[in-house]
Coordinates of C-alpha atoms and ligand atoms in Angstrom, one line a residue:
M1 CA 0.1 0.0 -0.3
G2 CA 1.5 3.6 -0.4
T3 CA 2.5 5.4 2.6
P4 CA 2.1 9.1 1.2
Q5 CA 3.6 12.5 3.6
K6 CA 0.5 15.0 5.1
A7 CA 2.1 18.2 4.8
T8 CA 3.2 17.5 8.3
G9 CA 5.2 14.7 7.3
E10 CA 3.8 12.5 8.9
T11 CA 3.1 9.7 7.2
D12 CA -0.5 9.5 5.6
L13 CA -2.7 5.4 6.5
A14 CA -5.3 6.4 5.1
Y15 CA -4.9 3.3 2.5
V16 CA -3.4 1.1 4.8
E17 CA -5.9 1.5 6.9
N18 CA -9.4 1.5 4.0
V19 CA -6.8 -2.3 3.1
A20 CA -6.5 -3.9 7.4
R21 CA -10.7 -2.9 7.0
S22 CA -11.5 -4.5 3.5
I23 CA -9.6 -7.6 4.7
A24 CA -11.7 -7.4 8.5
R25 CA -15.0 -7.9 6.6
H26 CA -13.3 -10.7 4.2
L27 CA -11.8 -12.7 7.4
V28 CA -13.2 -16.2 7.5
S29 CA -10.6 -18.6 8.0
Y30 CA -6.8 -17.8 9.3
R31 CA -4.7 -15.4 7.7
L32 CA -0.8 -13.9 8.0
V33 CA -2.2 -10.1 6.6
V34 CA 1.9 -8.8 5.7
E35 CA 2.4 -5.3 6.0
K36 CA 5.1 -4.6 3.7
S37 CA 4.8 -0.9 3.4
T38 CA 7.1 1.2 4.8
V39 CA 5.3 2.6 8.3
P40 CA 5.5 4.4 11.4
V41 CA 6.8 2.2 14.3
Q42 CA 3.5 0.6 15.8
T43 CA 1.6 1.0 13.0
G44 CA 1.5 -3.3 13.4
Q45 CA 0.2 -3.8 16.2
W46 CA -2.4 -0.4 15.1
V47 CA -3.3 -3.2 11.9
A48 CA -4.4 -5.6 14.1
Q49 CA -6.6 -3.7 17.0
T50 CA -8.7 -2.8 13.4
I51 CA -9.1 -5.5 11.8
K52 CA -10.2 -6.3 15.0
A53 CA -12.1 -4.5 15.6
S54 CA -14.0 -4.2 11.9
L55 CA -13.9 -8.2 12.1
K56 CA -17.4 -9.3 10.7
K57 CA -17.7 -13.5 12.4
A58 CA -14.5 -14.2 14.0
A59 CA -12.1 -15.7 12.4
P60 CA -8.1 -15.9 13.6
F61 CA -4.9 -14.5 12.0
D62 CA -2.1 -13.1 12.7
V63 CA 0.3 -9.7 11.7
A64 CA 3.9 -8.9 10.3
S65 CA 6.3 -6.7 9.7
N66 CA 8.3 -7.9 6.6
P67 CA 10.4 -4.5 5.2
E68 CA 10.6 -3.4 1.6
F69 CA 14.2 -3.1 -0.3
L70 CA 13.7 -2.4 -3.2
R71 CA 15.7 0.1 -4.9
E72 CA 13.9 2.1 -7.3
G73 CA 15.2 0.1 -11.7
T74 CA 17.0 -2.8 -9.1
A75 CA 13.8 -3.5 -8.3
I76 CA 14.2 -7.0 -9.8
Q77 CA 17.6 -7.8 -8.3
D78 CA 17.0 -6.3 -5.2
F79 CA 14.3 -9.2 -4.9
M80 CA 15.3 -11.9 -6.8
K81 CA 19.0 -11.8 -4.8
P82 CA 18.4 -9.4 -0.8
D83 CA 21.5 -8.3 0.7
R84 CA 19.0 -9.7 4.6
V85 CA 15.5 -10.8 4.3
V86 CA 13.6 -9.1 7.3
L87 CA 10.7 -10.7 9.7
G88 CA 8.6 -9.0 12.0
V89 CA 7.0 -12.5 14.1
E90 CA 4.9 -12.4 16.7
G91 CA 3.8 -16.1 17.1
K92 CA 5.0 -19.7 15.1
R93 CA 2.3 -19.3 13.0
A94 CA 3.0 -16.7 10.9
R95 CA 7.5 -16.7 11.4
D96 CA 7.2 -20.7 10.3
L97 CA 4.8 -19.3 6.9
L98 CA 6.6 -16.4 6.2
Y99 CA 10.0 -18.4 6.5
A100 CA 8.8 -20.7 4.4
L101 CA 8.6 -18.6 1.4
Y102 CA 11.4 -16.9 1.9
K103 CA 13.7 -20.0 2.5
P104 CA 14.4 -20.7 -1.3
L105 CA 16.0 -17.4 -2.0
E106 CA 19.1 -18.5 0.1
V107 CA 19.6 -15.3 1.8
P108 CA 20.5 -14.1 5.6
I109 CA 16.5 -14.1 6.8
V110 CA 16.4 -11.9 10.7
V111 CA 14.5 -12.8 12.7
T112 CA 12.6 -9.5 14.6
D113 CA 9.0 -8.4 17.3
I114 CA 7.4 -6.9 14.6
T115 CA 8.4 -3.3 16.1
S116 CA 11.7 -3.6 15.1
A117 CA 11.1 -5.1 11.8
E118 CA 8.5 -1.9 11.2
L119 CA 12.0 0.1 13.2
I120 CA 15.1 -1.1 10.3
K121 CA 12.9 0.2 7.4
H122 CA 13.1 3.0 9.2
A123 CA 16.0 3.3 10.6
S124 CA 17.6 1.7 7.5
N125 CA 16.6 4.3 4.9
S126 CA 17.8 7.5 7.0
F127 CA 20.8 5.9 6.9
L128 CA 21.4 5.8 4.1
S129 CA 20.5 9.6 3.5
M130 CA 22.5 10.4 6.9
K131 CA 26.0 8.9 4.8
I132 CA 25.2 10.9 1.4
S133 CA 24.9 14.3 3.2
Y134 CA 27.7 13.3 4.6
I135 CA 30.0 12.8 2.2
N136 CA 27.8 16.0 0.9
A137 CA 29.1 18.1 3.8
I138 CA 32.6 17.5 2.8
A139 CA 32.5 17.6 -0.5
Q140 CA 31.5 21.0 1.5
L141 CA 34.7 20.6 3.3
C142 CA 36.9 19.9 -0.2
E143 CA 35.8 23.4 -1.5
R144 CA 36.8 25.5 0.8
C145 CA 40.2 23.5 1.3
G146 CA 41.1 22.6 -2.4
A147 CA 41.1 19.1 -1.3
D148 CA 38.8 16.2 -4.0
V149 CA 36.1 14.6 -2.3
Q150 CA 35.7 11.6 -4.7
Q151 CA 39.4 10.3 -3.9
V152 CA 38.4 11.6 -0.3
A153 CA 35.4 9.2 -0.7
E154 CA 37.1 6.5 -1.9
G155 CA 39.5 6.2 0.7
M156 CA 37.4 6.8 3.8
G157 CA 34.5 3.2 1.6
L158 CA 37.3 1.0 1.7
D159 CA 37.2 0.3 5.2
P160 CA 34.2 -2.3 5.1
R161 CA 33.1 -0.2 8.9
I162 CA 32.3 2.9 6.5
G163 CA 31.4 1.7 3.1
K164 CA 31.4 2.7 -0.6
A165 CA 28.9 2.3 -0.8
F166 CA 25.9 6.0 -1.0
L167 CA 30.1 7.9 -0.5
N168 CA 28.9 9.4 -4.1
A169 CA 28.5 13.6 -3.0
G170 CA 26.2 14.7 -5.1
L171 CA 23.6 17.4 -5.9
G172 CA 21.3 15.6 -2.6
F173 CA 19.4 12.6 -3.0
G174 CA 16.1 13.1 -4.9
G175 CA 13.5 10.5 -5.4
F176 CA 9.9 9.5 -3.6
C177 CA 11.3 7.4 -0.5
L178 CA 14.7 8.8 1.0
P179 CA 13.9 13.1 1.7
K180 CA 10.3 10.9 2.5
D181 CA 11.6 8.6 5.2
L182 CA 13.2 10.9 6.8
D183 CA 10.3 13.7 7.4
A184 CA 8.2 10.6 8.5
F185 CA 11.5 9.5 11.5
I186 CA 11.8 12.7 12.4
K187 CA 8.4 13.2 13.2
I188 CA 7.6 9.5 15.0
S189 CA 10.5 9.9 16.4
E190 CA 8.5 13.2 18.0
Q191 CA 5.9 11.9 18.9
L192 CA 8.3 8.8 20.6
G193 CA 9.3 12.0 23.0
Y194 CA 12.9 11.9 21.2
D195 CA 13.6 15.0 19.0
F196 CA 16.5 13.8 16.3
E197 CA 18.8 16.2 15.8
L198 CA 21.1 14.2 14.0
L199 CA 18.3 13.9 11.6
K200 CA 17.4 16.9 11.4
A201 CA 21.2 18.2 10.3
V202 CA 21.0 15.0 7.5
R203 CA 17.5 16.6 6.1
A204 CA 19.1 20.6 6.4
I205 CA 22.6 19.7 5.0
N206 CA 20.1 17.8 1.3
E207 CA 18.2 21.4 1.1
Q208 CA 22.4 23.2 1.2
Q209 CA 22.8 21.6 -0.9
K210 CA 20.8 22.4 -3.2
L211 CA 20.9 25.4 -2.6
S212 CA 24.6 25.1 -3.3
F213 CA 24.2 23.6 -6.4
S214 CA 22.4 26.5 -7.8
S215 CA 24.7 29.0 -6.2
K216 CA 26.7 27.5 -8.8
I217 CA 25.6 28.2 -12.0
Q218 CA 24.7 30.8 -10.7
Q219 CA 28.1 31.8 -9.3
A220 CA 29.0 30.3 -12.6
L221 CA 27.2 32.0 -15.4
R222 CA 27.2 36.0 -13.5
V223 CA 23.7 35.8 -14.8
V224 CA 21.3 33.6 -15.3
K225 CA 18.5 35.9 -16.9
G226 CA 18.0 35.4 -20.9
K227 CA 21.1 32.7 -21.2
T228 CA 20.3 29.6 -22.3
V229 CA 20.4 26.7 -20.3
G230 CA 21.5 23.0 -21.0
V231 CA 20.4 20.0 -19.0
L232 CA 21.6 16.5 -18.9
G233 CA 19.4 14.5 -16.5
L234 CA 16.6 15.0 -15.0
A235 CA 14.9 11.4 -13.0
F236 CA 17.0 11.7 -9.4
K237 CA 18.5 8.6 -10.6
P238 CA 19.5 6.9 -13.3
N239 CA 16.8 4.2 -15.2
T240 CA 14.5 5.8 -14.1
D241 CA 11.9 7.7 -15.8
D242 CA 10.9 8.9 -12.0
M243 CA 11.1 13.1 -11.1
R244 CA 9.8 13.0 -7.1
Y245 CA 11.8 14.5 -5.1
A246 CA 14.6 15.1 -8.1
P247 CA 17.5 17.3 -7.0
A248 CA 16.9 18.9 -10.8
I249 CA 13.2 20.1 -10.5
N250 CA 14.7 22.6 -7.7
V251 CA 18.2 23.4 -10.5
I252 CA 15.5 24.2 -13.2
E253 CA 12.9 26.0 -10.7
Y254 CA 15.6 27.8 -10.4
L255 CA 16.7 28.5 -13.9
V256 CA 13.8 29.1 -15.4
G257 CA 12.7 31.4 -12.0
E258 CA 15.4 33.4 -13.2
G259 CA 14.3 33.8 -16.5
A260 CA 16.6 31.4 -18.1
T261 CA 15.6 29.3 -20.5
V262 CA 16.3 25.7 -20.0
Q263 CA 16.6 23.1 -22.8
A264 CA 16.9 19.2 -21.2
F265 CA 17.2 15.5 -22.7
D266 CA 16.8 12.5 -19.9
P267 CA 16.2 9.3 -21.7
Q268 CA 13.3 8.4 -19.7
A269 CA 11.8 10.8 -18.1
M270 CA 11.2 13.8 -21.1
N271 CA 7.7 13.9 -20.1
E272 CA 7.1 13.6 -16.5
A273 CA 9.6 17.0 -17.6
A274 CA 7.2 18.5 -20.1
R275 CA 4.1 17.9 -17.4
L276 CA 6.1 19.6 -14.3
F277 CA 7.4 22.3 -16.4
P278 CA 5.4 23.4 -19.5
R279 CA 8.6 25.9 -20.1
L280 CA 10.8 23.4 -20.7
R281 CA 12.4 22.7 -23.9
P282 CA 12.8 19.7 -24.8
C283 CA 15.4 17.9 -26.2
K284 CA 16.0 14.9 -29.2
D285 CA 19.7 13.6 -27.4
P286 CA 22.9 15.8 -24.9
Y287 CA 23.9 17.0 -28.4
E288 CA 20.6 19.0 -29.1
A289 CA 21.4 20.4 -24.9
A290 CA 23.9 21.4 -25.4
R291 CA 23.4 23.3 -28.7
G292 CA 24.4 27.2 -28.1
A293 CA 23.9 26.5 -24.2
E294 CA 26.9 28.6 -22.4
C295 CA 27.1 25.8 -19.3
L296 CA 25.8 22.8 -19.8
V297 CA 24.6 20.9 -16.2
I298 CA 24.4 17.2 -15.6
L299 CA 21.9 16.1 -12.7
T300 CA 21.5 12.2 -13.5
E301 CA 23.9 10.6 -13.7
W302 CA 23.1 8.6 -17.0
N303 CA 25.6 6.3 -18.3
E304 CA 25.4 7.1 -21.5
F305 CA 26.2 10.9 -20.9
K306 CA 29.5 9.3 -19.3
E307 CA 31.1 8.9 -22.9
L308 CA 29.6 11.4 -25.5
D309 CA 32.0 13.0 -28.5
F310 CA 33.2 16.1 -26.1
S311 CA 34.4 17.6 -29.3
R312 CA 30.6 17.9 -31.0
L313 CA 29.7 18.9 -27.8
R314 CA 32.5 21.9 -27.2
K315 CA 31.0 22.7 -30.7
L316 CA 28.1 23.1 -30.3
M317 CA 27.7 24.6 -27.1
R318 CA 28.4 28.7 -27.5
Q319 CA 30.6 28.3 -24.4
P320 CA 32.0 25.1 -23.4
L321 CA 31.3 25.1 -19.6
I322 CA 30.4 22.1 -17.5
I323 CA 29.2 21.9 -14.4
D324 CA 28.1 18.6 -13.2
G325 CA 26.4 18.3 -10.1
R326 CA 27.1 14.2 -10.0
N327 CA 30.8 13.9 -10.6
I328 CA 30.7 11.5 -14.0
Y329 CA 33.9 12.7 -15.7
D330 CA 37.8 13.8 -14.5
P331 CA 38.0 17.0 -14.1
Q332 CA 41.8 17.5 -15.2
R333 CA 40.7 15.1 -18.9
M334 CA 37.7 18.1 -19.2
C335 CA 40.1 20.7 -19.3
K336 CA 42.6 19.4 -21.8
L337 CA 38.7 18.4 -24.5
G338 CA 39.1 22.8 -23.7
F339 CA 36.4 23.0 -20.7
R340 CA 35.7 25.9 -18.1
Y341 CA 35.1 22.4 -15.3
I342 CA 33.1 21.7 -12.2
G343 CA 31.4 19.2 -10.1
V344 CA 30.9 18.7 -6.8
G345 CA 33.2 19.2 -4.1
R346 CA 36.0 18.8 -6.6
G347 CA 38.4 21.2 -5.2
R348 CA 39.7 25.0 -5.1
D349 CA 40.7 25.0 -8.0
A350 CA 38.2 23.3 -9.3
A351 CA 36.5 25.9 -12.3
H352 CA 39.7 26.9 -13.5
Ligands
UGA401 C1 15.8 3.7 -1.2 C2 16.8 3.2 -1.1 O1 17.7 2.4 -1.0 C3 15.8 1.8 -0.7 O2 16.9 0.8 -0.1 C4 14.6 1.9 0.1 O3 14.4 0.3 -0.4 C5 14.1 2.5 -1.3 O4 14.5 3.9 -1.0 C6 12.9 2.1 -0.2 O5 12.7 3.1 0.9 O6 12.3 2.3 -1.4 P1 15.9 4.4 -3.8 O7 14.9 5.9 -3.6 O8 14.5 3.0 -4.4 O9 16.2 3.2 -2.4 O10 16.6 5.1 -4.6 P2 18.7 4.6 -4.0 O11 18.6 4.5 -4.9 O12 18.6 4.7 -2.3 O13 19.5 6.9 -4.7 C7 17.9 8.3 -3.9 C8 18.5 9.5 -3.7 O14 19.7 9.4 -2.9 C9 19.4 9.2 -5.3 O15 18.7 10.3 -5.2 C10 20.6 9.5 -5.7 O16 21.2 10.4 -6.3 C11 21.1 9.4 -4.5 N1 21.9 9.1 -3.8 C12 22.5 7.9 -3.4 C13 24.2 10.1 -4.1 O17 23.5 11.4 -4.6 N2 24.4 9.5 -3.4 C14 24.5 8.5 -3.0 O18 26.3 7.7 -3.1 C15 24.0 7.3 -3.2

């Protein structure tokens, strides 16, 4: 079930409640009701109470939590080969049923109580957000002291206690999961009487990171108004057309707000972008997005942007300026190819 966000940041449980009631109305014999949505901790207990209160006739049931850890773009692989399966169960019948279901995957299965399973999902997503904000904060330092965040991340990530994953500095995290789940976890903690200041800082760094990217564009162009900016990548990450909470939205809003003409290409998100930004000039490939542009900004790290015909690109552009929000290019190589290249967290002199 979808668990969207209310204006307050809390999770909207209306869909979950509807389904719980509907299950209750149809329950005639034992059923195991499995909660897979990302829900606030203790929702399992509430679902059990809701079902109990709506039963038409007495029928046995259990509720279990089996959080879903799929990522957009790699969902099938994540399902078939998960790092772990978490089963939050209370009672042997529920445990045996779920265990038998997942056993064929031959992956680590963690069995916990329901509340702990619910917390594992929130704690994991917020930890991932924290890693991204951490490296983005390091990127800010790198820009101020002349270090390269890619090298710093590599050196940090080889320590298995830290790990390489999710240390890519960039525009900040987006999508329909990390930002929403972070807000929800902060709210849940508040309701439990704990002020999760660490996560508030994670959120603030993420917002700051998006603003900081727009100000890079402003600093490089000096005057944004009336200029043509080419954009490569709109989706919140590669291999999806999803633009929900995509950092690209903030950047395009900024550019359009300043009076720039934005021409963009994304391998999958063009329809979504046209719906969100009717004034955006859609392009059929990266070269069309670069044509006549005073600056090319990279907002999603699609593989196909990594190897382009750079001499063709340079000739098409009005000025050879690339501002790379995903650090997909090597600054020295770009310099050699005749571009002024600005990445994220890539040294004091990255702009020259
Ligand atoms: C995320 C989690 O990674 C999944 O484990 C979880 O199951 C899922 O949410 C969910 O709750 O359903 P997803 O939203 O598909 O998955 O996307 P991620 O791959 O986590 O990326 C989220 C954002 O972080 C993207 O905008 C991406 O560009 C950004 N990111 C990621 C970085 O900026 N740096 C990184 O190093 C990694």
